[in-house]
XYZ file of C-alpha atoms in Angstrom:
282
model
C 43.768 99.288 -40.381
C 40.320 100.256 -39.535
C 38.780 99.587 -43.297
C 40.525 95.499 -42.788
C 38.839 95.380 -39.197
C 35.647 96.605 -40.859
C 36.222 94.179 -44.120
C 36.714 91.474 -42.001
C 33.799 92.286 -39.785
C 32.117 91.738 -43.036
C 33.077 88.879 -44.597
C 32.633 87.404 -41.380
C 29.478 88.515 -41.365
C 28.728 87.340 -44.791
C 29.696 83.660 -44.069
C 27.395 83.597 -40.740
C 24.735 84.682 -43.169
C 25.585 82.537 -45.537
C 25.863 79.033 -42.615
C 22.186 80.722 -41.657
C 20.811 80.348 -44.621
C 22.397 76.929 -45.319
C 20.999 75.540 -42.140
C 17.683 77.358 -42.433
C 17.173 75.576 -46.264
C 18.500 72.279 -44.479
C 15.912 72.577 -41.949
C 13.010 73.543 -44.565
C 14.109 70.303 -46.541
C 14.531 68.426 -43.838
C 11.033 69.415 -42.529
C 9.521 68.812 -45.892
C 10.772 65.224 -46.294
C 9.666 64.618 -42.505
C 5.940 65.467 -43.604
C 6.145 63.717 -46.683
C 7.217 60.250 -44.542
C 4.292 60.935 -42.384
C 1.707 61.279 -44.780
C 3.615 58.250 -46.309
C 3.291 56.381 -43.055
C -0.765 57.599 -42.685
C -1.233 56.103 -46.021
C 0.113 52.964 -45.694
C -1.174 52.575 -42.181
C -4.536 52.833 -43.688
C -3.485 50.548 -46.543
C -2.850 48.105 -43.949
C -5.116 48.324 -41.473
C -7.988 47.924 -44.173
C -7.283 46.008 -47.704
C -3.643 43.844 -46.557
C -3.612 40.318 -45.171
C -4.100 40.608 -41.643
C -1.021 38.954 -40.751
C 0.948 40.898 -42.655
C -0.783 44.052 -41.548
C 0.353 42.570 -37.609
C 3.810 42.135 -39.246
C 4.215 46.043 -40.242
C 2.993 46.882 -37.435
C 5.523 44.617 -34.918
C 8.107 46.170 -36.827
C 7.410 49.799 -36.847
C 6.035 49.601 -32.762
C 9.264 47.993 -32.443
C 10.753 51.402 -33.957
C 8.663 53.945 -32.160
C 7.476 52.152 -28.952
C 5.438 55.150 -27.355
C 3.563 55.702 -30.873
C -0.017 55.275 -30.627
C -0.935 55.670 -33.972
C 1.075 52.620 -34.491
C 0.282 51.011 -31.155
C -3.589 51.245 -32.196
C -2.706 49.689 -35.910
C -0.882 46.781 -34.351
C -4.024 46.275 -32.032
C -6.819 46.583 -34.611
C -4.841 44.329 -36.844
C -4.285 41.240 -34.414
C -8.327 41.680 -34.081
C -8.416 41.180 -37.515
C -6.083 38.213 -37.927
C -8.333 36.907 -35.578
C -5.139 36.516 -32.878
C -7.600 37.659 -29.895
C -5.843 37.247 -26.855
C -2.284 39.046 -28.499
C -5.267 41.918 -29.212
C -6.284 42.033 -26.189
C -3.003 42.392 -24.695
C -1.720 44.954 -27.891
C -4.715 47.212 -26.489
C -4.032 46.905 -23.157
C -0.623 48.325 -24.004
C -2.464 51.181 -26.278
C -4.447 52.117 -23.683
C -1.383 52.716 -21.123
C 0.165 55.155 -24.009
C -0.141 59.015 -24.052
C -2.989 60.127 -25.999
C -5.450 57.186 -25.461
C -8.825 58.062 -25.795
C -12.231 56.421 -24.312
C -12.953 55.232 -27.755
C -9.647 53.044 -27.421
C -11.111 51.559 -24.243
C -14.232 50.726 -25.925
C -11.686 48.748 -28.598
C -10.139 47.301 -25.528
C -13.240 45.675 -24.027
C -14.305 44.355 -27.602
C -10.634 42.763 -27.617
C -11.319 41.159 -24.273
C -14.751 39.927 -25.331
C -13.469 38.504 -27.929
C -10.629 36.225 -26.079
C -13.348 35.514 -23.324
C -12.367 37.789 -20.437
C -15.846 39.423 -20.065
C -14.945 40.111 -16.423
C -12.500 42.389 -17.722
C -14.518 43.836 -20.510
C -17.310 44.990 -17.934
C -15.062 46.878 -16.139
C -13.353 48.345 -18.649
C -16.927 49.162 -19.773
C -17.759 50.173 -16.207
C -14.599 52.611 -16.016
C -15.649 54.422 -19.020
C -17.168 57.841 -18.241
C -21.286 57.952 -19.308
C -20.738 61.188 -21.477
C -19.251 58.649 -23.936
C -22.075 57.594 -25.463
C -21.469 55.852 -28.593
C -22.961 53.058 -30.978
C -20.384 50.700 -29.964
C -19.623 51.540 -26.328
C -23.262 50.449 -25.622
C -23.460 47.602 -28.229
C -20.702 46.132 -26.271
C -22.720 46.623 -22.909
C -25.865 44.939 -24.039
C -23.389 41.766 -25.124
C -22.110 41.649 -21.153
C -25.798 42.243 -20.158
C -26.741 39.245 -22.636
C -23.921 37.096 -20.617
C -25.122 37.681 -17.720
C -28.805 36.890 -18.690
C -29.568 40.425 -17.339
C -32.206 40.723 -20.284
C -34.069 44.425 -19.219
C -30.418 45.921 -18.970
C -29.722 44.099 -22.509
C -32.826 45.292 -24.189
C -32.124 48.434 -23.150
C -28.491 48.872 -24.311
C -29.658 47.442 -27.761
C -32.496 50.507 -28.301
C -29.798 52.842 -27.474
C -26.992 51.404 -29.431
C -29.467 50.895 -32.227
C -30.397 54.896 -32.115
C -27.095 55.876 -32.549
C -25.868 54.560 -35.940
C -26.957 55.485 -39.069
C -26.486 51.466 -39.859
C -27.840 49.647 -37.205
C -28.537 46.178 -39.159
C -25.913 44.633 -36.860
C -27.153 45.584 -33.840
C -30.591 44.711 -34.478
C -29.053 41.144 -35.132
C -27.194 40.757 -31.996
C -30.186 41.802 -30.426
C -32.630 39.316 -32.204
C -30.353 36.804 -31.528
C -30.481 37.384 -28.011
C -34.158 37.105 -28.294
C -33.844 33.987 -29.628
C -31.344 32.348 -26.959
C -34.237 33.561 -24.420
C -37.384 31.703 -26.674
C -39.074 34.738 -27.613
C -39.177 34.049 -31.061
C -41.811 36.186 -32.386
C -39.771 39.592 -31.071
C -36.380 37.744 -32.044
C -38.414 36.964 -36.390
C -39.340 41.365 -35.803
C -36.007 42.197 -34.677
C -34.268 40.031 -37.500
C -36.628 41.505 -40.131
C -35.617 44.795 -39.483
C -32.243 43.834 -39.795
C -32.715 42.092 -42.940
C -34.385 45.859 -44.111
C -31.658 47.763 -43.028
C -29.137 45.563 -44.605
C -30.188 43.341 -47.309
C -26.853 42.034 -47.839
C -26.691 40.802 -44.108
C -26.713 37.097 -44.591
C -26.226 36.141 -40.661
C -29.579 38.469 -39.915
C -31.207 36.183 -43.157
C -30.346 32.967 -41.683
C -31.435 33.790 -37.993
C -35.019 34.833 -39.316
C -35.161 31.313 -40.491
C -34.689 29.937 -37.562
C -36.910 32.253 -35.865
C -39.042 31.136 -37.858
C -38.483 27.589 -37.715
C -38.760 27.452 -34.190
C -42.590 28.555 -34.477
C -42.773 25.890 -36.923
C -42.953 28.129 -40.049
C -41.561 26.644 -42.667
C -42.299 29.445 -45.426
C -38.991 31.000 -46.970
C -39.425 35.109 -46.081
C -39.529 37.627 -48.375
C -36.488 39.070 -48.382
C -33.670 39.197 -50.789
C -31.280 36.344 -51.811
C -29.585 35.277 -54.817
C -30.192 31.364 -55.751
C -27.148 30.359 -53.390
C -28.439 32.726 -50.712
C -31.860 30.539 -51.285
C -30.716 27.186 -51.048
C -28.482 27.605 -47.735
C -31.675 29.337 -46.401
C -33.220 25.833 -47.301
C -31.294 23.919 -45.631
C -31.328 26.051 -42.675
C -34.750 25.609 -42.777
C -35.122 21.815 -43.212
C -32.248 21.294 -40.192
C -34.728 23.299 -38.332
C -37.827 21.274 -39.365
C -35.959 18.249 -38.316
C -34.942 19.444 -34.711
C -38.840 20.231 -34.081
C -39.684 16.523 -34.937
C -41.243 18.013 -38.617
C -39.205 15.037 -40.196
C -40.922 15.050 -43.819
C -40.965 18.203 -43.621
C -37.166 18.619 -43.468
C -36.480 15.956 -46.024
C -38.462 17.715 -48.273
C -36.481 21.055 -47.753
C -33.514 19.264 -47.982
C -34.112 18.207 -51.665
C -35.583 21.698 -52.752
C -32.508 23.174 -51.374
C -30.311 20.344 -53.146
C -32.241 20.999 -56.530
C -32.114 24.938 -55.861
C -28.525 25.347 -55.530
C -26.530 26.360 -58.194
C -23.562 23.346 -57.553
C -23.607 20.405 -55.597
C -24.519 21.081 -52.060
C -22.657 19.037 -50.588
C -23.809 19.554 -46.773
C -27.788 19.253 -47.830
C -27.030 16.328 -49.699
C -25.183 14.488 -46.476
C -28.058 15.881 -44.604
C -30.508 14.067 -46.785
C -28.486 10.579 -47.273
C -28.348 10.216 -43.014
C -32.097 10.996 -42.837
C -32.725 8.113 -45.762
C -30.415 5.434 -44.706
């Protein structure tokens, strides 16, 4: 009797053992698979958030949020991505939902003020801006301040937040634009033609910076192409830039005159500089 209680005590034993171990390789698959989806999931977040359509990047996104509400990871993708699609205002409100979530970080409130800039709240965005701690000092927490500053034609509190924002990117071409620009809206277009050059240095592929140092120069009345790089489409649009320029200013000669170099310069028809140049001889 005693060697069935103890055979029993084994075999019981033996199939607790045995349910462990089942449950304990369950649990190790199970695990594995659940690290494989997220790695998945990181991919394909990045996937979207960076070479899809925006629109169907917002689409993934709805759906998956939908899934896993309280997700920030996914929160911040849907976000990002309506900024992208250009869908401002549903941005703006995607962020203010991010920032609400567990895990939000100061750098997601600097996203949120861009969003609201963006859809034209810029009461918001300063004090979203102004609710941000000053450790966080980044490139585009202060970018985004000298933009309110420029708003609010505060232009020694703009200046200011463009040198810092410009000192604290390894790529500040963009900044250096927004900031010439600025220049320019005020009239001071000898600082705004510096500031644009510089861009233009930084980043020779920055077309926007190209154009505005035309019209920086323009607006002195400097009709000279700079010296900066351009392919022959680059050139012509630079041309007509120029000429539109010339034109404002009174130079009308001038203006017709770039208006047919930039015609004759441009690899297809130009179909804007020619209009341009039909009005002015009519």
């Amino acid at each position: 009797m005693r060697h069935t209680s103890v055979l029993s005590a084994l075999l019981v034993g033996a199939t607790v053992l045995a349910a462990c171990s089942e449950k304990s390789a369950d649990e190790t698959v199970e695990r594995a698979f659940q690290d494989v989806n997220v790695i998945d999931d990181a991919n394909l977040n990045d996937v979207m958030l960076t070479v899809a359509d925006p629109n169907e990047a917002v689409t993934y996104f709805q759906r998956i949020v939908k899934e896993q509400p309280d997700n920030i990871e996914f929160n911040r993708g849907l976000s990002q991505s309506l900024i992208r699609a250009k869908r401002h205002d549903e941005g703006a409100a995607a962020w203010q939902r991010t920032v609400a979530l567990t895990g939000a970080t100061d750098d997601d409130r600097v996203e949120l003020a861009d969003a609201l800039i963006r859809a034209g709240d810029w009461a918001n965005a300063e004090k979203t801006l102004t609710a941000i701690p000053p450790t966080h000092e980044t490139f585009k927490r202060y970018r985004l301040e000298a933009i309110v500053a420029d708003s609010k034609k505060q232009w020694k509190k703009a200046d200011s937040f463009y040198e810092i924002s410009a000192g604290l990117t390894t790529s500040p071409a963009p900044v250096l634009n927004n900031w010439g620009y600025s220049k320019l809206t005020r009239g001071d277009y000898k600082d705004a033609e510096r500031l644009f050059t510089s861009a233009v240095t930084q980043d020779g592929t920055l077309f926007t910076a190209k154009n505005n140092l035309v019209l920086a120069r323009g607006a002195q009345r400097n009709y000279n192409l700079p010296v900066v790089p351009m392919d022959q489409t680059e050139r012509a649009q630079l041309l007509h830039t120029m000429a539109l320029s010339a034109i404002k200013q009174g130079d009308v000669e001038t203006g017709k005159g770039l208006l047919r170099e930039a015609i004759e310069t441009h690899p297809q028809h130009f179909e804007a500089a020619s209009r341009s140049l039909a009005a002015l001889e009519a």
